[in-house]
Coordinates of C-alpha atoms and ligand atoms in Angstrom, one line a residue:
M11 CA 56.1 -50.3 7.4
T12 CA 53.0 -50.5 5.3
T13 CA 53.9 -50.5 1.6
R14 CA 51.7 -48.3 -0.6
I15 CA 50.7 -49.5 -4.0
F16 CA 49.2 -47.0 -6.4
V17 CA 46.6 -47.5 -9.2
S18 CA 45.0 -44.3 -10.6
L19 CA 41.4 -43.5 -10.4
D20 CA 41.7 -40.9 -13.2
A21 CA 39.0 -41.3 -15.8
A22 CA 41.6 -41.9 -18.5
A23 CA 43.1 -44.7 -16.5
L24 CA 39.7 -46.2 -15.8
S25 CA 38.9 -46.1 -19.5
V26 CA 41.7 -48.6 -20.1
G27 CA 41.1 -50.9 -17.2
A28 CA 42.5 -49.4 -14.0
G29 CA 39.4 -50.6 -12.1
P30 CA 40.0 -54.3 -12.6
V31 CA 43.7 -53.7 -12.0
A32 CA 42.9 -52.1 -8.6
A33 CA 40.6 -55.0 -7.7
A34 CA 43.3 -57.5 -8.6
V35 CA 45.8 -55.6 -6.4
R36 CA 43.4 -55.7 -3.5
A37 CA 42.9 -59.4 -3.9
E38 CA 46.6 -60.1 -4.0
I39 CA 47.2 -58.0 -0.9
A40 CA 44.5 -60.0 0.9
A41 CA 45.5 -63.4 -0.4
R42 CA 49.2 -62.9 0.6
K43 CA 48.3 -61.2 3.9
L44 CA 50.7 -58.3 3.0
D45 CA 51.2 -55.2 5.1
A46 CA 50.3 -53.1 2.0
K47 CA 47.7 -50.5 1.1
L48 CA 46.2 -49.6 -2.2
V49 CA 46.0 -45.9 -2.9
R50 CA 43.8 -44.6 -5.8
N51 CA 45.9 -41.7 -6.9
G52 CA 45.5 -39.3 -9.8
S53 CA 47.2 -40.0 -13.1
R54 CA 50.8 -39.0 -13.6
G55 CA 49.7 -37.9 -17.1
L56 CA 51.7 -40.5 -18.9
L57 CA 48.6 -41.8 -20.6
W58 CA 50.1 -44.5 -22.8
L59 CA 51.4 -46.2 -19.7
E60 CA 48.0 -46.4 -18.0
P61 CA 46.9 -48.4 -16.2
L62 CA 50.1 -47.6 -14.3
L63 CA 50.8 -49.6 -11.2
E64 CA 53.4 -48.2 -8.7
I65 CA 55.0 -49.8 -5.7
E66 CA 56.5 -47.6 -3.1
T67 CA 60.1 -48.6 -2.1
P68 CA 62.8 -46.8 0.0
E69 CA 64.4 -45.7 -3.3
G70 CA 61.2 -44.3 -4.8
R71 CA 58.2 -45.6 -6.6
I72 CA 58.7 -48.5 -9.1
G73 CA 56.3 -48.4 -12.0
Y74 CA 54.7 -51.1 -14.2
G75 CA 52.6 -50.3 -17.2
P76 CA 50.4 -50.6 -19.0
V77 CA 49.1 -53.3 -16.7
T78 CA 46.1 -55.6 -17.0
A79 CA 44.4 -57.4 -14.1
A80 CA 46.0 -60.6 -15.4
D81 CA 49.5 -59.1 -14.9
V82 CA 49.1 -58.3 -11.3
K83 CA 49.9 -61.7 -9.8
S84 CA 53.2 -61.9 -11.7
I85 CA 54.2 -58.4 -10.5
F86 CA 53.6 -59.4 -6.9
D87 CA 55.5 -62.7 -7.5
A88 CA 58.5 -60.8 -8.8
G89 CA 58.4 -58.0 -6.3
P90 CA 59.9 -54.5 -7.0
K91 CA 63.5 -55.6 -6.9
A92 CA 63.3 -58.3 -9.6
D93 CA 62.8 -57.8 -13.3
H94 CA 59.4 -57.9 -14.9
P95 CA 58.5 -57.4 -18.6
L96 CA 56.3 -54.4 -17.6
K97 CA 58.7 -52.9 -15.2
L98 CA 59.5 -49.2 -16.0
G99 CA 61.9 -48.5 -13.1
L100 CA 61.6 -45.4 -11.0
V101 CA 58.5 -43.5 -12.3
E102 CA 60.0 -40.1 -11.4
A103 CA 63.0 -40.9 -13.6
I104 CA 61.0 -41.5 -16.8
P105 CA 62.2 -38.7 -19.0
Y106 CA 58.6 -37.6 -20.0
L107 CA 58.0 -36.8 -16.3
A108 CA 61.6 -36.0 -15.1
K109 CA 61.9 -33.2 -17.7
Q110 CA 58.7 -31.4 -16.7
Q111 CA 58.4 -28.4 -14.4
R112 CA 55.4 -29.2 -12.4
L113 CA 54.0 -26.4 -10.2
T114 CA 50.3 -26.6 -10.6
F115 CA 50.4 -30.4 -11.1
A116 CA 53.1 -30.9 -8.4
R117 CA 50.9 -33.3 -6.4
V118 CA 48.9 -35.0 -9.2
G119 CA 49.6 -38.7 -9.3
I120 CA 51.7 -38.5 -6.1
T121 CA 49.2 -38.0 -3.3
D122 CA 46.0 -39.6 -2.3
P123 CA 43.7 -37.0 -3.8
I124 CA 41.2 -37.1 -0.9
S125 CA 43.6 -37.2 2.0
M126 CA 44.0 -33.8 3.6
E127 CA 46.9 -35.1 5.5
D128 CA 48.7 -36.1 2.3
Y129 CA 47.8 -32.8 0.8
E130 CA 49.4 -30.9 3.6
A131 CA 52.4 -33.1 3.7
H132 CA 53.0 -32.2 0.1
G133 CA 52.8 -28.4 0.5
G134 CA 49.0 -28.0 0.5
L135 CA 47.4 -25.2 2.6
K136 CA 50.7 -23.2 2.8
G137 CA 49.3 -20.6 0.3
L138 CA 46.0 -20.3 2.1
R139 CA 47.7 -19.9 5.5
R140 CA 49.8 -17.1 4.1
A141 CA 46.9 -15.4 2.4
L142 CA 44.9 -15.5 5.7
G143 CA 47.5 -13.2 7.2
M144 CA 47.5 -10.8 4.3
A145 CA 45.3 -7.8 3.4
P146 CA 43.0 -8.6 0.5
A147 CA 44.7 -6.0 -1.8
A148 CA 48.0 -7.6 -1.0
I149 CA 46.8 -11.0 -2.1
V150 CA 45.4 -9.6 -5.4
Q151 CA 48.8 -7.8 -5.9
E152 CA 50.7 -11.0 -5.3
V153 CA 48.6 -12.7 -8.0
A154 CA 49.1 -9.7 -10.4
D155 CA 52.8 -9.7 -9.8
S156 CA 53.1 -13.4 -10.6
G157 CA 52.1 -12.6 -14.2
L158 CA 49.4 -15.4 -14.1
R159 CA 47.0 -15.1 -17.1
G160 CA 43.8 -17.0 -17.6
R161 CA 44.4 -20.6 -18.7
G162 CA 40.9 -20.9 -20.1
G163 CA 41.8 -19.5 -23.4
A164 CA 41.8 -15.7 -23.5
G165 CA 44.9 -15.3 -21.4
F166 CA 43.5 -12.3 -19.5
P167 CA 45.7 -11.2 -16.5
T168 CA 44.1 -12.9 -13.4
G169 CA 45.3 -10.1 -11.0
I170 CA 43.5 -7.4 -13.0
K171 CA 40.2 -9.4 -13.0
W172 CA 40.5 -9.9 -9.2
K173 CA 41.3 -6.2 -8.7
T174 CA 38.0 -5.2 -10.5
V175 CA 35.9 -7.5 -8.3
L176 CA 37.8 -6.4 -5.1
G177 CA 37.1 -2.7 -6.1
T178 CA 33.4 -3.3 -6.8
E179 CA 31.2 -2.7 -3.7
A180 CA 28.5 -5.4 -3.1
A181 CA 27.1 -7.3 -0.2
Q182 CA 27.6 -10.6 -2.0
K183 CA 30.3 -11.6 -4.4
Y184 CA 31.1 -14.9 -6.0
I185 CA 34.0 -17.1 -7.3
V186 CA 33.0 -19.3 -10.2
C187 CA 35.4 -21.9 -11.4
N188 CA 35.0 -22.7 -15.1
A189 CA 35.5 -26.5 -15.4
D190 CA 33.5 -26.9 -18.5
E191 CA 36.7 -27.9 -20.4
G192 CA 35.1 -28.2 -23.8
D193 CA 38.3 -27.8 -26.0
S194 CA 39.2 -30.8 -28.1
G195 CA 42.2 -32.8 -26.7
T196 CA 42.1 -31.1 -23.3
F197 CA 41.9 -32.8 -19.9
S198 CA 44.0 -30.8 -17.5
D199 CA 41.0 -29.5 -15.5
R200 CA 39.7 -33.0 -15.2
M201 CA 43.0 -34.3 -14.0
I202 CA 43.2 -31.8 -11.2
M203 CA 39.6 -32.5 -10.1
E204 CA 40.3 -36.2 -10.0
G205 CA 43.9 -36.1 -8.9
D206 CA 44.3 -33.0 -6.6
P207 CA 40.9 -31.5 -5.9
F208 CA 42.0 -29.7 -2.7
S209 CA 44.3 -27.5 -4.8
L210 CA 41.3 -26.1 -6.6
I211 CA 39.3 -25.6 -3.4
E212 CA 42.3 -23.9 -1.8
G213 CA 42.8 -21.6 -4.8
M214 CA 39.1 -20.7 -4.7
A215 CA 39.2 -20.0 -1.0
I216 CA 42.2 -17.7 -1.6
A217 CA 40.3 -15.9 -4.4
G218 CA 37.3 -15.5 -2.1
I219 CA 39.4 -14.0 0.7
A220 CA 41.1 -11.7 -1.8
V221 CA 38.1 -10.2 -3.4
G222 CA 35.5 -10.5 -0.6
A223 CA 33.5 -13.4 -1.9
T224 CA 32.0 -15.9 0.5
K225 CA 30.6 -18.4 -2.0
G226 CA 32.0 -20.3 -4.9
Y227 CA 30.7 -22.6 -7.6
V228 CA 32.6 -25.2 -9.7
Y229 CA 30.8 -25.6 -13.0
I230 CA 31.8 -29.1 -14.3
R231 CA 31.1 -30.4 -17.7
S232 CA 28.5 -33.1 -17.8
E233 CA 30.8 -35.6 -19.5
Y234 CA 33.0 -35.7 -16.4
P235 CA 31.0 -37.8 -13.9
H236 CA 34.1 -39.1 -12.1
A237 CA 35.5 -35.6 -11.6
F238 CA 32.1 -34.4 -10.4
R239 CA 31.9 -37.2 -7.8
Q240 CA 35.4 -36.5 -6.7
M241 CA 34.8 -32.8 -6.2
I242 CA 31.7 -33.5 -4.2
R243 CA 33.7 -35.8 -1.9
A244 CA 36.6 -33.3 -1.7
I245 CA 34.2 -30.5 -0.8
E246 CA 32.6 -32.5 2.0
I247 CA 36.1 -33.4 3.4
A248 CA 37.2 -29.8 3.1
R249 CA 34.2 -28.7 5.1
V250 CA 35.0 -31.2 7.9
K251 CA 38.7 -30.1 7.9
N252 CA 37.8 -26.4 8.0
L253 CA 39.3 -25.6 4.6
L254 CA 35.8 -24.4 3.8
G255 CA 33.1 -23.1 6.1
T256 CA 32.6 -20.2 8.5
N257 CA 35.9 -20.5 10.2
I258 CA 38.5 -21.3 7.6
L259 CA 41.6 -22.8 9.2
G260 CA 40.6 -21.3 12.5
S261 CA 40.3 -17.8 11.1
N262 CA 37.1 -15.8 11.1
R263 CA 36.9 -16.0 7.3
I264 CA 34.0 -17.5 5.5
F265 CA 34.0 -19.4 2.2
D266 CA 32.1 -22.3 0.8
V267 CA 31.9 -24.1 -2.5
E268 CA 29.3 -26.1 -4.4
A269 CA 29.9 -28.3 -7.4
R270 CA 27.4 -28.0 -10.3
L271 CA 27.1 -30.2 -13.4
G272 CA 27.1 -28.4 -16.7
A273 CA 24.5 -28.5 -19.4
G274 CA 26.5 -30.3 -22.1
A275 CA 27.1 -27.5 -24.6
Y276 CA 30.4 -26.0 -25.7
I277 CA 29.0 -22.5 -25.4
C278 CA 28.4 -23.1 -21.7
G279 CA 32.2 -22.8 -21.3
E280 CA 32.0 -19.1 -22.4
E281 CA 31.8 -17.2 -19.1
T282 CA 28.5 -15.4 -19.6
S283 CA 26.7 -18.4 -20.9
L284 CA 28.1 -20.4 -18.0
L285 CA 26.5 -17.8 -15.6
E286 CA 23.2 -18.1 -17.4
S287 CA 23.4 -21.9 -17.1
L288 CA 24.4 -21.7 -13.4
E289 CA 21.3 -19.5 -12.8
G290 CA 19.2 -22.2 -14.4
R291 CA 18.6 -20.8 -17.8
R292 CA 19.6 -21.9 -21.3
G293 CA 23.3 -21.4 -22.0
Q294 CA 23.3 -18.2 -24.1
I295 CA 25.7 -15.3 -24.3
R296 CA 25.0 -12.2 -22.3
F297 CA 26.0 -8.8 -23.8
K298 CA 29.2 -7.3 -22.4
P299 CA 29.4 -4.8 -20.7
P300 CA 28.7 -5.2 -17.9
L301 CA 31.6 -7.5 -17.3
P302 CA 31.0 -10.5 -14.9
A303 CA 33.5 -8.9 -12.6
I304 CA 31.0 -6.0 -12.1
E305 CA 27.6 -7.8 -12.7
G306 CA 28.1 -11.6 -12.8
L307 CA 26.3 -14.4 -11.1
F308 CA 22.9 -13.3 -9.9
G309 CA 23.9 -9.8 -10.9
K310 CA 26.7 -9.7 -8.4
P311 CA 30.5 -9.1 -8.9
T312 CA 32.0 -12.4 -9.9
V313 CA 35.4 -13.8 -10.5
V314 CA 35.1 -16.3 -13.3
N315 CA 38.3 -18.2 -13.8
N316 CA 39.4 -21.4 -15.5
L317 CA 40.2 -24.3 -13.1
V318 CA 43.9 -24.3 -13.9
S319 CA 44.1 -20.6 -13.2
L320 CA 42.6 -21.1 -9.8
A321 CA 44.6 -24.2 -9.0
S322 CA 47.8 -22.3 -9.8
V323 CA 47.0 -19.7 -7.1
P324 CA 48.0 -21.8 -4.0
I325 CA 51.6 -22.3 -5.3
I326 CA 51.9 -18.6 -6.1
L327 CA 50.9 -17.6 -2.6
A328 CA 52.9 -20.4 -1.0
E329 CA 56.2 -19.7 -2.9
G330 CA 55.7 -16.0 -3.7
A331 CA 55.0 -14.2 -7.0
A332 CA 58.7 -14.0 -7.9
H333 CA 59.1 -17.8 -7.8
Y334 CA 56.2 -18.3 -10.2
K335 CA 57.2 -15.4 -12.5
D336 CA 60.7 -16.8 -12.8
F337 CA 59.2 -19.5 -15.1
G338 CA 58.3 -18.5 -18.7
L339 CA 59.2 -15.6 -20.9
G340 CA 57.9 -12.2 -22.1
R341 CA 54.3 -11.7 -20.9
S342 CA 53.7 -15.5 -20.7
R343 CA 54.8 -16.2 -17.1
G344 CA 54.8 -19.4 -15.1
T345 CA 54.0 -22.8 -16.5
M346 CA 51.4 -24.2 -18.8
P347 CA 49.9 -27.7 -18.6
I348 CA 50.0 -28.8 -22.2
Q349 CA 47.9 -31.7 -23.3
L350 CA 49.1 -33.9 -26.1
A351 CA 46.3 -35.7 -27.9
G352 CA 45.1 -37.0 -31.3
N353 CA 47.4 -39.1 -33.4
I354 CA 50.3 -39.2 -31.0
K355 CA 52.4 -42.1 -29.7
H356 CA 52.8 -40.8 -26.2
G357 CA 49.8 -38.7 -25.3
G358 CA 49.5 -37.1 -22.0
L359 CA 50.0 -34.0 -19.8
I360 CA 53.2 -32.0 -19.9
E361 CA 53.6 -29.1 -17.6
L362 CA 56.4 -26.8 -18.7
A363 CA 57.4 -23.2 -18.4
F364 CA 56.2 -21.1 -21.4
G365 CA 58.7 -21.0 -24.2
T366 CA 58.9 -24.7 -25.2
T367 CA 58.2 -25.5 -28.9
L368 CA 55.7 -27.8 -30.7
R369 CA 58.7 -29.7 -32.1
E370 CA 59.9 -30.5 -28.7
L371 CA 56.5 -31.5 -27.5
I372 CA 55.5 -33.6 -30.4
Y373 CA 58.7 -35.4 -31.1
D374 CA 60.7 -35.4 -27.9
Y375 CA 57.8 -36.0 -25.5
G376 CA 55.2 -37.4 -27.9
G377 CA 57.4 -39.6 -29.9
G378 CA 55.7 -38.7 -33.2
T379 CA 52.4 -40.1 -34.4
Y380 CA 50.7 -43.2 -33.1
S381 CA 50.2 -44.3 -36.7
G382 CA 53.9 -44.1 -37.4
R383 CA 53.2 -41.8 -40.4
P384 CA 54.7 -38.3 -40.7
V385 CA 53.1 -35.5 -38.7
R386 CA 51.4 -33.1 -41.1
A387 CA 49.5 -30.7 -38.9
V388 CA 48.6 -29.9 -35.3
Q389 CA 45.6 -27.9 -34.0
V390 CA 46.5 -25.9 -30.9
G391 CA 44.0 -24.3 -28.6
G392 CA 40.9 -26.3 -29.1
P393 CA 38.3 -26.4 -32.0
L394 CA 38.7 -22.7 -32.6
G395 CA 42.5 -22.8 -32.7
A396 CA 44.7 -22.7 -35.8
Y397 CA 46.1 -25.6 -37.7
W398 CA 49.9 -25.4 -37.7
P399 CA 52.1 -26.9 -40.4
T400 CA 55.5 -28.5 -39.4
N401 CA 57.5 -25.4 -40.6
L402 CA 56.0 -23.4 -37.7
F403 CA 56.9 -26.0 -35.1
D404 CA 59.7 -23.9 -33.7
V405 CA 57.6 -20.9 -32.6
P406 CA 57.9 -20.7 -28.8
F407 CA 54.8 -21.7 -26.8
D408 CA 53.9 -18.2 -25.7
Y409 CA 50.6 -16.2 -25.9
E410 CA 52.1 -13.4 -28.0
A411 CA 54.3 -15.5 -30.3
F412 CA 51.4 -17.8 -31.1
A413 CA 49.1 -14.8 -31.8
A414 CA 51.7 -13.3 -34.1
K415 CA 51.5 -16.4 -36.3
G416 CA 47.7 -16.4 -36.4
G417 CA 47.2 -19.0 -33.7
M418 CA 46.5 -19.2 -30.0
V419 CA 47.6 -21.1 -26.9
G420 CA 44.0 -21.5 -25.6
H421 CA 43.7 -24.1 -22.9
G422 CA 46.9 -25.8 -24.0
G423 CA 45.4 -28.6 -26.1
V424 CA 47.6 -29.9 -28.9
V425 CA 45.9 -32.3 -31.3
V426 CA 48.2 -34.1 -33.8
F427 CA 47.3 -35.3 -37.3
D428 CA 49.4 -37.4 -39.6
D429 CA 49.7 -37.0 -43.4
S430 CA 46.4 -38.7 -44.1
V431 CA 44.5 -35.6 -42.8
D432 CA 42.5 -33.6 -45.3
L433 CA 42.5 -29.9 -44.2
A434 CA 39.5 -29.0 -46.3
K435 CA 37.5 -31.6 -44.3
Q436 CA 38.9 -30.0 -41.1
A437 CA 37.8 -26.6 -42.3
R438 CA 34.4 -27.9 -42.9
F439 CA 34.4 -29.5 -39.5
A440 CA 35.2 -26.1 -37.9
F441 CA 32.1 -24.5 -39.6
H442 CA 30.0 -27.5 -38.8
F443 CA 31.1 -27.5 -35.1
C444 CA 30.2 -23.8 -34.9
A445 CA 26.8 -24.4 -36.5
I446 CA 26.0 -27.1 -34.0
E447 CA 27.3 -25.3 -31.0
S448 CA 26.1 -21.8 -31.9
C449 CA 23.9 -20.3 -29.2
G450 CA 22.0 -18.6 -32.0
K451 CA 22.0 -15.1 -30.6
C452 CA 23.8 -13.4 -33.5
T453 CA 23.5 -13.8 -37.3
P454 CA 27.1 -14.0 -38.4
C455 CA 27.7 -17.1 -36.3
R456 CA 24.2 -18.7 -36.6
I457 CA 23.9 -18.3 -40.4
G458 CA 27.6 -17.8 -41.4
S459 CA 28.7 -21.2 -39.9
Q460 CA 26.0 -23.0 -41.9
R461 CA 26.8 -21.2 -45.1
G462 CA 30.5 -21.8 -44.5
A463 CA 30.0 -25.6 -44.2
E464 CA 27.9 -25.6 -47.4
T465 CA 30.5 -23.6 -49.3
V466 CA 33.4 -25.9 -48.2
D467 CA 31.2 -28.8 -49.4
K468 CA 31.1 -27.1 -52.8
I469 CA 34.8 -26.7 -52.8
M470 CA 35.3 -30.3 -51.9
R471 CA 33.0 -31.3 -54.8
G472 CA 35.2 -29.2 -57.1
E473 CA 32.4 -26.6 -57.8
R474 CA 33.7 -23.2 -58.9
V475 CA 36.6 -23.6 -56.5
V476 CA 38.3 -20.2 -56.9
E477 CA 35.1 -18.3 -56.4
N478 CA 34.0 -20.4 -53.5
I479 CA 37.3 -19.9 -51.7
D480 CA 36.6 -16.2 -52.0
V481 CA 33.2 -16.7 -50.5
V482 CA 34.7 -18.6 -47.5
R483 CA 37.2 -15.7 -47.0
D484 CA 34.3 -13.2 -47.0
L485 CA 32.3 -15.3 -44.6
C486 CA 35.3 -15.6 -42.3
E487 CA 35.8 -11.8 -42.3
T488 CA 32.1 -11.3 -41.4
M489 CA 32.1 -13.9 -38.7
R490 CA 35.4 -12.6 -37.2
D491 CA 34.3 -8.9 -37.2
G492 CA 30.6 -9.3 -36.6
S493 CA 30.1 -12.1 -34.1
L494 CA 29.0 -11.3 -30.6
C495 CA 31.4 -13.8 -28.9
A496 CA 34.5 -15.8 -29.7
L497 CA 32.7 -18.9 -30.9
G498 CA 31.7 -17.2 -34.1
G499 CA 34.6 -14.8 -33.9
L500 CA 37.3 -17.4 -33.8
T501 CA 35.8 -20.1 -36.1
P502 CA 37.7 -18.4 -38.9
M503 CA 41.0 -19.2 -37.2
P504 CA 41.0 -23.0 -38.0
V505 CA 39.4 -22.3 -41.4
M506 CA 41.8 -19.6 -42.5
S507 CA 44.9 -21.3 -41.2
A508 CA 43.9 -24.5 -43.0
M509 CA 43.5 -22.5 -46.3
E510 CA 46.7 -20.5 -45.7
H511 CA 49.0 -23.3 -44.7
F512 CA 47.5 -26.2 -46.7
P513 CA 46.2 -24.6 -49.9
E514 CA 46.8 -27.8 -51.9
D515 CA 43.9 -29.5 -49.9
F516 CA 41.5 -26.9 -51.2
D517 CA 42.7 -27.2 -54.8
R518 CA 39.8 -29.6 -55.8
S519 CA 39.7 -30.0 -59.5
P520 CA 36.6 -32.1 -60.4
A521 CA 38.8 -35.0 -61.2
R522 CA 40.5 -34.8 -57.8
A523 CA 37.2 -34.4 -56.0
A524 CA 35.9 -37.5 -57.7
A525 CA 39.0 -39.5 -56.8
A526 CA 38.7 -38.5 -53.2
E527 CA 35.1 -39.7 -52.9
Ligands
LIG6 C1 32.9 -20.6 -27.0 C2 33.7 -20.5 -25.8 C3 34.0 -21.6 -25.0 C4 34.8 -21.5 -23.9 N1 35.0 -22.6 -23.1 C5 35.7 -22.5 -22.0 C6 35.9 -23.6 -21.2 O1 35.5 -24.7 -21.5 N2 36.7 -23.5 -20.1 C7 37.3 -22.3 -19.7 O2 37.9 -22.2 -18.7 N3 37.1 -21.2 -20.5 C8 36.3 -21.3 -21.6 N4 36.1 -20.1 -22.4 C9 36.7 -18.9 -21.9 C10 35.8 -18.2 -20.9 O3 34.8 -17.4 -21.5 C11 36.6 -17.3 -19.9 O4 37.4 -16.5 -20.7 C12 37.4 -18.0 -18.9 O5 36.6 -18.9 -18.1 C13 38.0 -17.0 -17.9 O6 38.9 -17.7 -17.1 P1 40.5 -17.4 -17.1 O7 40.7 -16.0 -17.2 O8 41.0 -18.0 -15.9 O9 40.9 -18.1 -18.4 C14 35.3 -20.2 -23.5 C15 35.1 -19.1 -24.3 C16 34.3 -19.2 -25.5 C17 34.1 -18.0 -26.3
LIG7 S1 29.0 -15.8 -31.9 FE1 26.8 -15.2 -31.5 S2 25.5 -16.9 -32.0 FE2 27.6 -17.6 -31.9 S3 27.7 -18.4 -29.9 FE3 28.5 -16.3 -29.8 S4 26.7 -15.0 -29.3 FE4 25.9 -17.1 -29.9

């Protein structure tokens, strides 16, 4: 039987040399005339082990990592049974992976991402097949019953959004997948596009059938060229295999998808700016109401969902709402793909039911900081998320529990900082980021962010520190209450959390400020 050897084509793996490793594997197979095949899979999400090379055996896949092209010959010489300095044993037994609860990411790293046969063999299309036999309202109800909430940041219940679009009469409706993925330290959308693109296409097709939309768009951030190319390939294959088109899986249902490259601005991830951008205009916020669900793309009712939200739909339909809802706690149901990044030893993707803690993620999975110094802070939920001190690391990962402590789950990005971090600098960065990325439509954000950065500069220089801290608080209140969208509205979250939890970093006496320069 042909032995399959896996080397990931995920952009993170490519960035550390998976390309040359794959070429070396091909060369060894040819030179040794082996009955073996190289599969370019998605990443398992154990990023510190990339490039990870896996050899299929009757017992399971044996992993080696991180591998360079120069290591490949010795791995082939040894074979999967013998020892090798880079041998990791059975990949699925590595605790980082074995302890996860993978629902949305169940196939990522396992299948050949662009093989429909592999996709089906691993549970793909089961959800769509079931949906094709259901009434649209029943599909929407199933998603509502699962408790799925938007994984893009706001955590809005997906079933309610779909219900609004279903209930709005129109000759044309749209499904828009938000794959702009602008949050710092996040890469789950990208990993799905590169590692299991059919799950997104299937989720979008189910959404289309549910709400009566025949056309979908995937809006992909411009910094993701590999994901974009993979989506284009996957869409073409999906058309050939009748997952898309005028006769989905032999039914009389119609749905098609196009991939579009984003415009390279953080604000283009906000749903109304995204729609402006998709329509060919500058990414700028639209006033709400009307909601996109009523008047969205080209003025038509539109479901705008994050990629992970849509890619979670097939498993919900395949296994039923109750199965998905069984994971999680409170109003946070199902699983969350959490992305560990920043100063962390074992960065990567960890899909777990809601309810885990930052402590477990950072120490048990992440192994502490990459620098070996103590963890001092983490920022959760992207550049607009709160900075958490270590004494809050036991708060359960849950939308409401995080909000109660002044933070947010966001898109599941966790960026770790060691004790060399200066939280005043981070607060300045938050204002500066907002100033750069502001769409300019409203004054609190456009001007407030600029004034905020200037005021933190004064604090850092030790100028009238107490008064300027008050000015920052005032500015934050104005931005929070007066901004048109969450870019300006949430910038106070990192700033205020930094001031609340790390006040010592803002206590800049002139002498201290001089010493820091
Ligand atoms: C400034 C800003 C940036 C955003 N960026 C993203 C993004 O990159 N990806 C995303 O899915 N949602 C992003 N959102 C949230 C979207 O506006 C919207 O809530 C989301 O796409 C809805 O999908 P969901 O309900 O599945 O989460 C952003 C929001 C704001 C205010
Ligand atoms: S808060 Fe206002 S200026 Fe800032 S991005 Fe949103 S709409 Fe644009």
